[in-house]
mmCIF file of C-alpha atoms in Angstrom:
data_model
loop_
_atom_site.group_PDB
_atom_site.id
_atom_site.type_symbol
_atom_site.label_atom_id
_atom_site.label_comp_id
_atom_site.label_asym_id
_atom_site.label_seq_id
_atom_site.Cartn_x
_atom_site.Cartn_y
_atom_site.Cartn_z
ATOM 1 C CA ALA Z 1212 -33.734 15.376 -8.339
ATOM 2 C CA GLN Z 1213 -30.048 14.496 -8.873
ATOM 3 C CA SER Z 1214 -28.277 12.622 -6.137
ATOM 4 C CA VAL Z 1215 -24.757 10.715 -5.480
ATOM 5 C CA SER Z 1216 -24.165 7.842 -3.347
ATOM 6 C CA GLN Z 1217 -20.814 6.687 -2.196
ATOM 7 C CA HIS Z 1218 -21.170 3.322 -0.515
ATOM 8 C CA ASN Z 1219 -17.885 3.322 1.351
ATOM 9 C CA HIS Z 1220 -17.708 5.872 3.986
ATOM 10 C CA HIS Z 1221 -14.564 4.688 5.652
ATOM 11 C CA VAL Z 1222 -11.754 2.519 3.881
ATOM 12 C CA ILE Z 1223 -8.538 1.213 5.545
ATOM 13 C CA LEU Z 1224 -5.975 -0.316 3.409
ATOM 14 C CA SER Z 1225 -2.389 -1.417 3.611
ATOM 15 C CA GLU Z 1226 0.073 0.073 1.157
ATOM 16 C CA ALA Z 1227 0.279 -1.545 -2.269
ATOM 17 C CA ALA Z 1228 -3.317 -2.940 -1.976
ATOM 18 C CA SER Z 1229 -5.816 -2.234 -4.641
ATOM 19 C CA LEU Z 1230 -8.627 0.387 -4.301
ATOM 20 C CA GLU Z 1231 -12.078 0.725 -5.617
ATOM 21 C CA LEU Z 1232 -14.487 3.261 -4.263
ATOM 22 C CA GLY Z 1233 -18.067 3.002 -5.293
ATOM 23 C CA CYS Z 1234 -20.152 5.921 -6.702
ATOM 24 C CA ASN Z 1235 -23.508 5.738 -8.153
ATOM 25 C CA TYR Z 1236 -25.776 8.736 -9.160
ATOM 26 C CA SER Z 1237 -29.213 9.322 -10.202
ATOM 27 C CA TYR Z 1238 -29.842 11.692 -13.097
ATOM 28 C CA GLY Z 1239 -31.812 11.045 -16.324
ATOM 29 C CA GLY Z 1240 -30.007 13.433 -18.628
ATOM 30 C CA THR Z 1241 -26.394 14.014 -19.857
ATOM 31 C CA VAL Z 1242 -24.046 14.003 -17.100
ATOM 32 C CA ASN Z 1243 -20.441 15.114 -16.165
ATOM 33 C CA LEU Z 1244 -18.921 13.190 -13.542
ATOM 34 C CA PHE Z 1245 -16.001 14.020 -11.247
ATOM 35 C CA TRP Z 1246 -13.900 12.669 -8.613
ATOM 36 C CA TYR Z 1247 -12.398 15.103 -6.182
ATOM 37 C CA VAL Z 1248 -9.745 14.480 -3.467
ATOM 38 C CA GLN Z 1249 -9.168 16.504 -0.318
ATOM 39 C CA TYR Z 1250 -5.759 15.769 1.309
ATOM 40 C CA PRO Z 1251 -5.590 16.461 5.214
ATOM 41 C CA GLY Z 1252 -5.599 20.103 5.711
ATOM 42 C CA GLN Z 1253 -5.709 20.820 1.875
ATOM 43 C CA HIS Z 1254 -8.376 22.007 -0.420
ATOM 44 C CA LEU Z 1255 -10.465 20.055 -2.780
ATOM 45 C CA GLN Z 1256 -8.803 18.999 -6.072
ATOM 46 C CA LEU Z 1257 -9.861 17.577 -9.267
ATOM 47 C CA LEU Z 1258 -8.717 14.004 -9.539
ATOM 48 C CA LEU Z 1259 -10.436 13.246 -12.774
ATOM 49 C CA LYS Z 1260 -13.538 14.002 -14.936
ATOM 50 C CA TYR Z 1261 -15.742 12.235 -17.467
ATOM 51 C CA PHE Z 1262 -17.642 14.234 -20.138
ATOM 52 C CA SER Z 1263 -17.982 11.992 -22.948
ATOM 53 C CA GLY Z 1264 -16.045 9.397 -25.041
ATOM 54 C CA ASP Z 1265 -14.069 6.743 -23.455
ATOM 55 C CA PRO Z 1266 -15.807 5.473 -20.325
ATOM 56 C CA LEU Z 1267 -12.419 4.718 -18.736
ATOM 57 C CA VAL Z 1268 -10.772 7.816 -17.772
ATOM 58 C CA LYS Z 1269 -7.435 8.289 -16.234
ATOM 59 C CA GLY Z 1270 -6.634 10.892 -13.610
ATOM 60 C CA ILE Z 1271 -3.826 12.242 -11.768
ATOM 61 C CA LYS Z 1272 -1.507 10.008 -9.389
ATOM 62 C CA GLY Z 1273 -2.548 6.920 -11.163
ATOM 63 C CA PHE Z 1274 -6.165 7.038 -10.414
ATOM 64 C CA GLU Z 1275 -8.755 5.903 -13.030
ATOM 65 C CA ALA Z 1276 -12.470 5.657 -13.040
ATOM 66 C CA GLU Z 1277 -14.860 3.782 -15.219
ATOM 67 C CA PHE Z 1278 -18.207 5.318 -16.219
ATOM 68 C CA ILE Z 1279 -20.888 2.590 -16.648
ATOM 69 C CA LYS Z 1280 -24.081 4.255 -18.004
ATOM 70 C CA SER Z 1281 -26.192 1.077 -17.474
ATOM 71 C CA LYS Z 1282 -25.353 1.062 -13.820
ATOM 72 C CA PHE Z 1283 -25.113 4.592 -13.331
ATOM 73 C CA SER Z 1284 -21.867 4.226 -11.659
ATOM 74 C CA PHE Z 1285 -18.531 5.939 -11.767
ATOM 75 C CA ASN Z 1286 -16.153 3.927 -9.545
ATOM 76 C CA LEU Z 1287 -12.505 5.048 -8.677
ATOM 77 C CA ARG Z 1288 -9.699 2.703 -8.866
ATOM 78 C CA LYS Z 1289 -6.277 2.443 -8.292
ATOM 79 C CA PRO Z 1290 -4.234 -0.683 -8.697
ATOM 80 C CA SER Z 1291 -1.784 0.058 -5.666
ATOM 81 C CA VAL Z 1292 -2.283 2.714 -3.124
ATOM 82 C CA GLN Z 1293 0.458 4.506 -1.257
ATOM 83 C CA TRP Z 1294 0.483 6.211 2.093
ATOM 84 C CA SER Z 1295 0.316 9.354 0.463
ATOM 85 C CA ASP Z 1296 -3.116 8.542 -0.957
ATOM 86 C CA THR Z 1297 -4.586 8.978 2.551
ATOM 87 C CA ALA Z 1298 -7.495 11.528 1.861
ATOM 88 C CA GLU Z 1299 -11.166 11.997 1.608
ATOM 89 C CA TYR Z 1300 -12.567 11.276 -1.907
ATOM 90 C CA PHE Z 1301 -15.716 12.969 -3.181
ATOM 91 C CA CYS Z 1302 -17.758 11.838 -6.145
ATOM 92 C CA ALA Z 1303 -19.685 14.556 -7.821
ATOM 93 C CA VAL Z 1304 -22.160 14.828 -10.718
ATOM 94 C CA TYR Z 1305 -23.032 18.067 -12.869
ATOM 95 C CA GLY Z 1306 -26.138 18.232 -14.329
ATOM 96 C CA GLY Z 1307 -26.420 21.264 -16.792
ATOM 97 C CA ALA Z 1308 -29.758 22.522 -15.828
ATOM 98 C CA THR Z 1309 -28.810 23.524 -12.528
ATOM 99 C CA ASN Z 1310 -25.119 24.789 -12.900
ATOM 100 C CA LYS Z 1311 -24.470 22.903 -9.724
ATOM 101 C CA LEU Z 1312 -22.239 19.999 -8.638
ATOM 102 C CA ILE Z 1313 -23.785 17.413 -6.488
ATOM 103 C CA PHE Z 1314 -21.408 15.839 -4.193
ATOM 104 C CA GLY Z 1315 -21.454 12.326 -2.488
ATOM 105 C CA THR Z 1316 -21.052 12.205 1.193
ATOM 106 C CA GLY Z 1317 -17.336 11.267 0.723
ATOM 107 C CA THR Z 1318 -15.045 8.326 1.439
ATOM 108 C CA LEU Z 1319 -12.309 8.739 3.933
ATOM 109 C CA LEU Z 1320 -9.358 6.555 2.830
ATOM 110 C CA ALA Z 1321 -6.618 5.655 5.373
ATOM 111 C CA VAL Z 1322 -3.575 3.927 3.873
ATOM 112 C CA GLN Z 1323 -1.279 2.266 6.351
ATOM 113 C CA PRO Z 1324 2.323 2.093 5.659
ATOM 114 C CA ASP G 202 -0.926 30.743 -12.238
ATOM 115 C CA ALA G 203 -4.645 31.200 -12.584
ATOM 116 C CA MET G 204 -6.291 30.504 -9.424
ATOM 117 C CA VAL G 205 -8.906 30.993 -6.612
ATOM 118 C CA ILE G 206 -7.794 32.948 -3.699
ATOM 119 C CA GLN G 207 -9.566 33.154 -0.360
ATOM 120 C CA ASN G 208 -8.902 35.384 2.502
ATOM 121 C CA PRO G 209 -8.422 35.148 5.246
ATOM 122 C CA ARG G 210 -7.415 31.581 5.642
ATOM 123 C CA TYR G 211 -8.476 31.634 9.362
ATOM 124 C CA GLN G 212 -10.972 33.658 10.821
ATOM 125 C CA VAL G 213 -12.148 34.082 14.371
ATOM 126 C CA THR G 214 -15.297 36.029 15.285
ATOM 127 C CA GLN G 215 -17.393 36.411 18.246
ATOM 128 C CA PHE G 216 -20.947 35.017 18.419
ATOM 129 C CA GLY G 217 -23.298 37.457 16.774
ATOM 130 C CA LYS G 218 -20.417 39.707 15.324
ATOM 131 C CA PRO G 219 -20.697 40.205 11.416
ATOM 132 C CA VAL G 220 -18.004 38.686 9.422
ATOM 133 C CA THR G 221 -17.030 38.816 5.807
ATOM 134 C CA LEU G 222 -14.955 36.274 3.912
ATOM 135 C CA SER G 223 -13.624 36.919 0.470
ATOM 136 C CA CYS G 224 -12.757 35.310 -2.683
ATOM 137 C CA SER G 225 -11.090 36.385 -5.646
ATOM 138 C CA GLN G 226 -10.351 34.435 -9.079
ATOM 139 C CA THR G 227 -7.902 34.907 -11.954
ATOM 140 C CA LEU G 228 -9.674 32.433 -14.032
ATOM 141 C CA ASN G 229 -12.113 34.689 -15.574
ATOM 142 C CA HIS G 230 -14.957 32.189 -14.784
ATOM 143 C CA ASN G 231 -18.395 33.454 -14.994
ATOM 144 C CA VAL G 232 -19.803 31.343 -12.091
ATOM 145 C CA MET G 233 -18.898 31.555 -8.567
ATOM 146 C CA TYR G 234 -20.007 29.401 -5.564
ATOM 147 C CA TRP G 235 -19.848 29.419 -1.935
ATOM 148 C CA TYR G 236 -19.878 26.322 -0.032
ATOM 149 C CA GLN G 237 -19.845 25.409 3.705
ATOM 150 C CA GLN G 238 -18.077 22.393 4.748
ATOM 151 C CA LYS G 239 -18.073 20.822 8.179
ATOM 152 C CA SER G 240 -15.667 18.093 9.450
ATOM 153 C CA SER G 241 -15.846 14.791 7.444
ATOM 154 C CA GLN G 242 -18.936 16.057 5.326
ATOM 155 C CA ALA G 243 -19.478 16.783 1.848
ATOM 156 C CA PRO G 244 -19.462 20.579 0.882
ATOM 157 C CA LYS G 245 -22.931 22.067 1.284
ATOM 158 C CA LEU G 246 -23.715 24.599 -1.513
ATOM 159 C CA LEU G 247 -24.983 27.895 0.081
ATOM 160 C CA PHE G 248 -25.463 29.911 -3.149
ATOM 161 C CA HIS G 249 -23.888 30.752 -6.507
ATOM 162 C CA TYR G 250 -23.419 33.526 -8.995
ATOM 163 C CA TYR G 251 -24.042 32.885 -12.758
ATOM 164 C CA ASP G 252 -22.640 36.082 -13.939
ATOM 165 C CA LYS G 253 -24.498 38.672 -12.050
ATOM 166 C CA ASP G 254 -27.505 36.532 -11.296
ATOM 167 C CA PHE G 255 -27.515 35.308 -7.465
ATOM 168 C CA ASN G 256 -28.968 31.914 -6.881
ATOM 169 C CA ASN G 257 -29.778 31.025 -3.384
ATOM 170 C CA GLU G 258 -30.296 27.379 -2.123
ATOM 171 C CA ALA G 259 -33.548 26.915 -0.460
ATOM 172 C CA ASP G 260 -32.005 25.793 2.789
ATOM 173 C CA THR G 261 -29.390 28.471 3.118
ATOM 174 C CA PRO G 262 -30.121 30.540 6.248
ATOM 175 C CA ASP G 263 -31.095 34.166 5.753
ATOM 176 C CA ASN G 264 -28.096 34.986 7.928
ATOM 177 C CA PHE G 265 -25.845 34.250 4.994
ATOM 178 C CA GLN G 266 -25.528 36.852 2.248
ATOM 179 C CA SER G 267 -23.367 37.140 -0.653
ATOM 180 C CA ARG G 268 -21.974 40.044 -3.040
ATOM 181 C CA ARG G 269 -20.256 39.863 -6.273
ATOM 182 C CA PRO G 270 -19.202 43.473 -7.301
ATOM 183 C CA ASN G 271 -17.287 42.189 -10.426
ATOM 184 C CA THR G 272 -16.335 39.127 -12.252
ATOM 185 C CA SER G 273 -13.220 38.513 -10.220
ATOM 186 C CA PHE G 274 -14.594 38.950 -6.681
ATOM 187 C CA CYS G 275 -17.333 37.474 -4.383
ATOM 188 C CA PHE G 276 -17.895 37.954 -0.728
ATOM 189 C CA LEU G 277 -19.696 35.916 2.002
ATOM 190 C CA ASP G 278 -21.385 37.950 4.588
ATOM 191 C CA ILE G 279 -22.521 36.273 7.791
ATOM 192 C CA ARG G 280 -24.647 38.789 9.568
ATOM 193 C CA SER G 281 -24.802 37.151 12.905
ATOM 194 C CA PRO G 282 -22.614 34.121 13.258
ATOM 195 C CA GLY G 283 -23.839 31.487 15.611
ATOM 196 C CA LEU G 284 -21.815 28.550 17.056
ATOM 197 C CA GLY G 285 -23.200 26.267 14.483
ATOM 198 C CA ASP G 286 -21.818 28.372 11.764
ATOM 199 C CA ALA G 287 -18.257 27.311 12.494
ATOM 200 C CA ALA G 288 -16.960 25.582 9.443
ATOM 201 C CA MET G 289 -14.575 25.759 6.434
ATOM 202 C CA TYR G 290 -16.102 28.025 3.847
ATOM 203 C CA LEU G 291 -15.156 27.111 0.254
ATOM 204 C CA CYS G 292 -15.090 29.257 -2.673
ATOM 205 C CA ALA G 293 -15.169 27.647 -6.144
ATOM 206 C CA THR G 294 -15.608 28.834 -9.582
ATOM 207 C CA SER G 295 -16.555 27.306 -13.151
ATOM 208 C CA SER G 296 -17.235 28.402 -16.700
ATOM 209 C CA PRO G 297 -19.987 26.242 -18.289
ATOM 210 C CA ARG G 298 -20.212 28.854 -21.114
ATOM 211 C CA THR G 299 -16.881 27.773 -22.290
ATOM 212 C CA GLY G 300 -17.316 24.179 -21.505
ATOM 213 C CA THR G 301 -15.495 24.181 -18.165
ATOM 214 C CA TYR G 302 -17.906 22.287 -15.945
ATOM 215 C CA GLU G 303 -15.608 21.231 -13.233
ATOM 216 C CA GLN G 304 -15.245 23.557 -10.395
ATOM 217 C CA TYR G 305 -11.998 24.999 -9.196
ATOM 218 C CA PHE G 306 -11.790 25.489 -5.464
ATOM 219 C CA GLY G 307 -9.899 27.795 -3.253
ATOM 220 C CA PRO G 308 -8.021 26.840 -0.093
ATOM 221 C CA GLY G 309 -11.058 27.806 1.955
ATOM 222 C CA THR G 310 -11.438 29.997 5.266
ATOM 223 C CA ARG G 311 -11.822 28.283 8.363
ATOM 224 C CA LEU G 312 -14.278 30.127 10.428
ATOM 225 C CA THR G 313 -14.189 29.970 14.347
ATOM 226 C CA VAL G 314 -17.139 31.313 16.349
ATOM 227 C CA THR G 315 -16.323 32.227 20.051
#
């Protein structure tokens, strides 16, 4: 069965600090990988996605993620966070056979000004 | 702009009183999903429609039903809401047939049960 693990449940950073949020998945087939962000009081928005090709994908607002197939990982990074990045971040994997997204448990990021 | 719309944004119902939440989309996506999201938790898939085919998750209570009268609309019916059903309900769409695997989410309906 597919599953997604996010290791950091709650992260607190100061502005300008670098961010890396871990995501590991288990699925043996071809995967499509996503990071979604949910700002306080707002709906889920797609941050970035990986389908194929360059394993380093760039998303909105300066975020990027690297797909490492051998490690079953898709970690999210940002070199310098801002207060406005305070949000909950969800990693998700789509495995074609089920037509479903499997979400991780989410990481709550708080950026202190 | 193409989008996913949910109405109402906030719904208050009484314990045991049936309630219907609605979702519409202008994306012409063939798959529509309903999720339940409780505070600081990941969205939990309740069911989805692939075209007209209904797919229920094994752990979705019978209390939750859904209807999809056409491509654009999908409804979530909660027949007898309990206090534990208070949550944010999210509608999402995708179109794997056209290679759109990511899901587009609506703003959600926050359900309060009194």
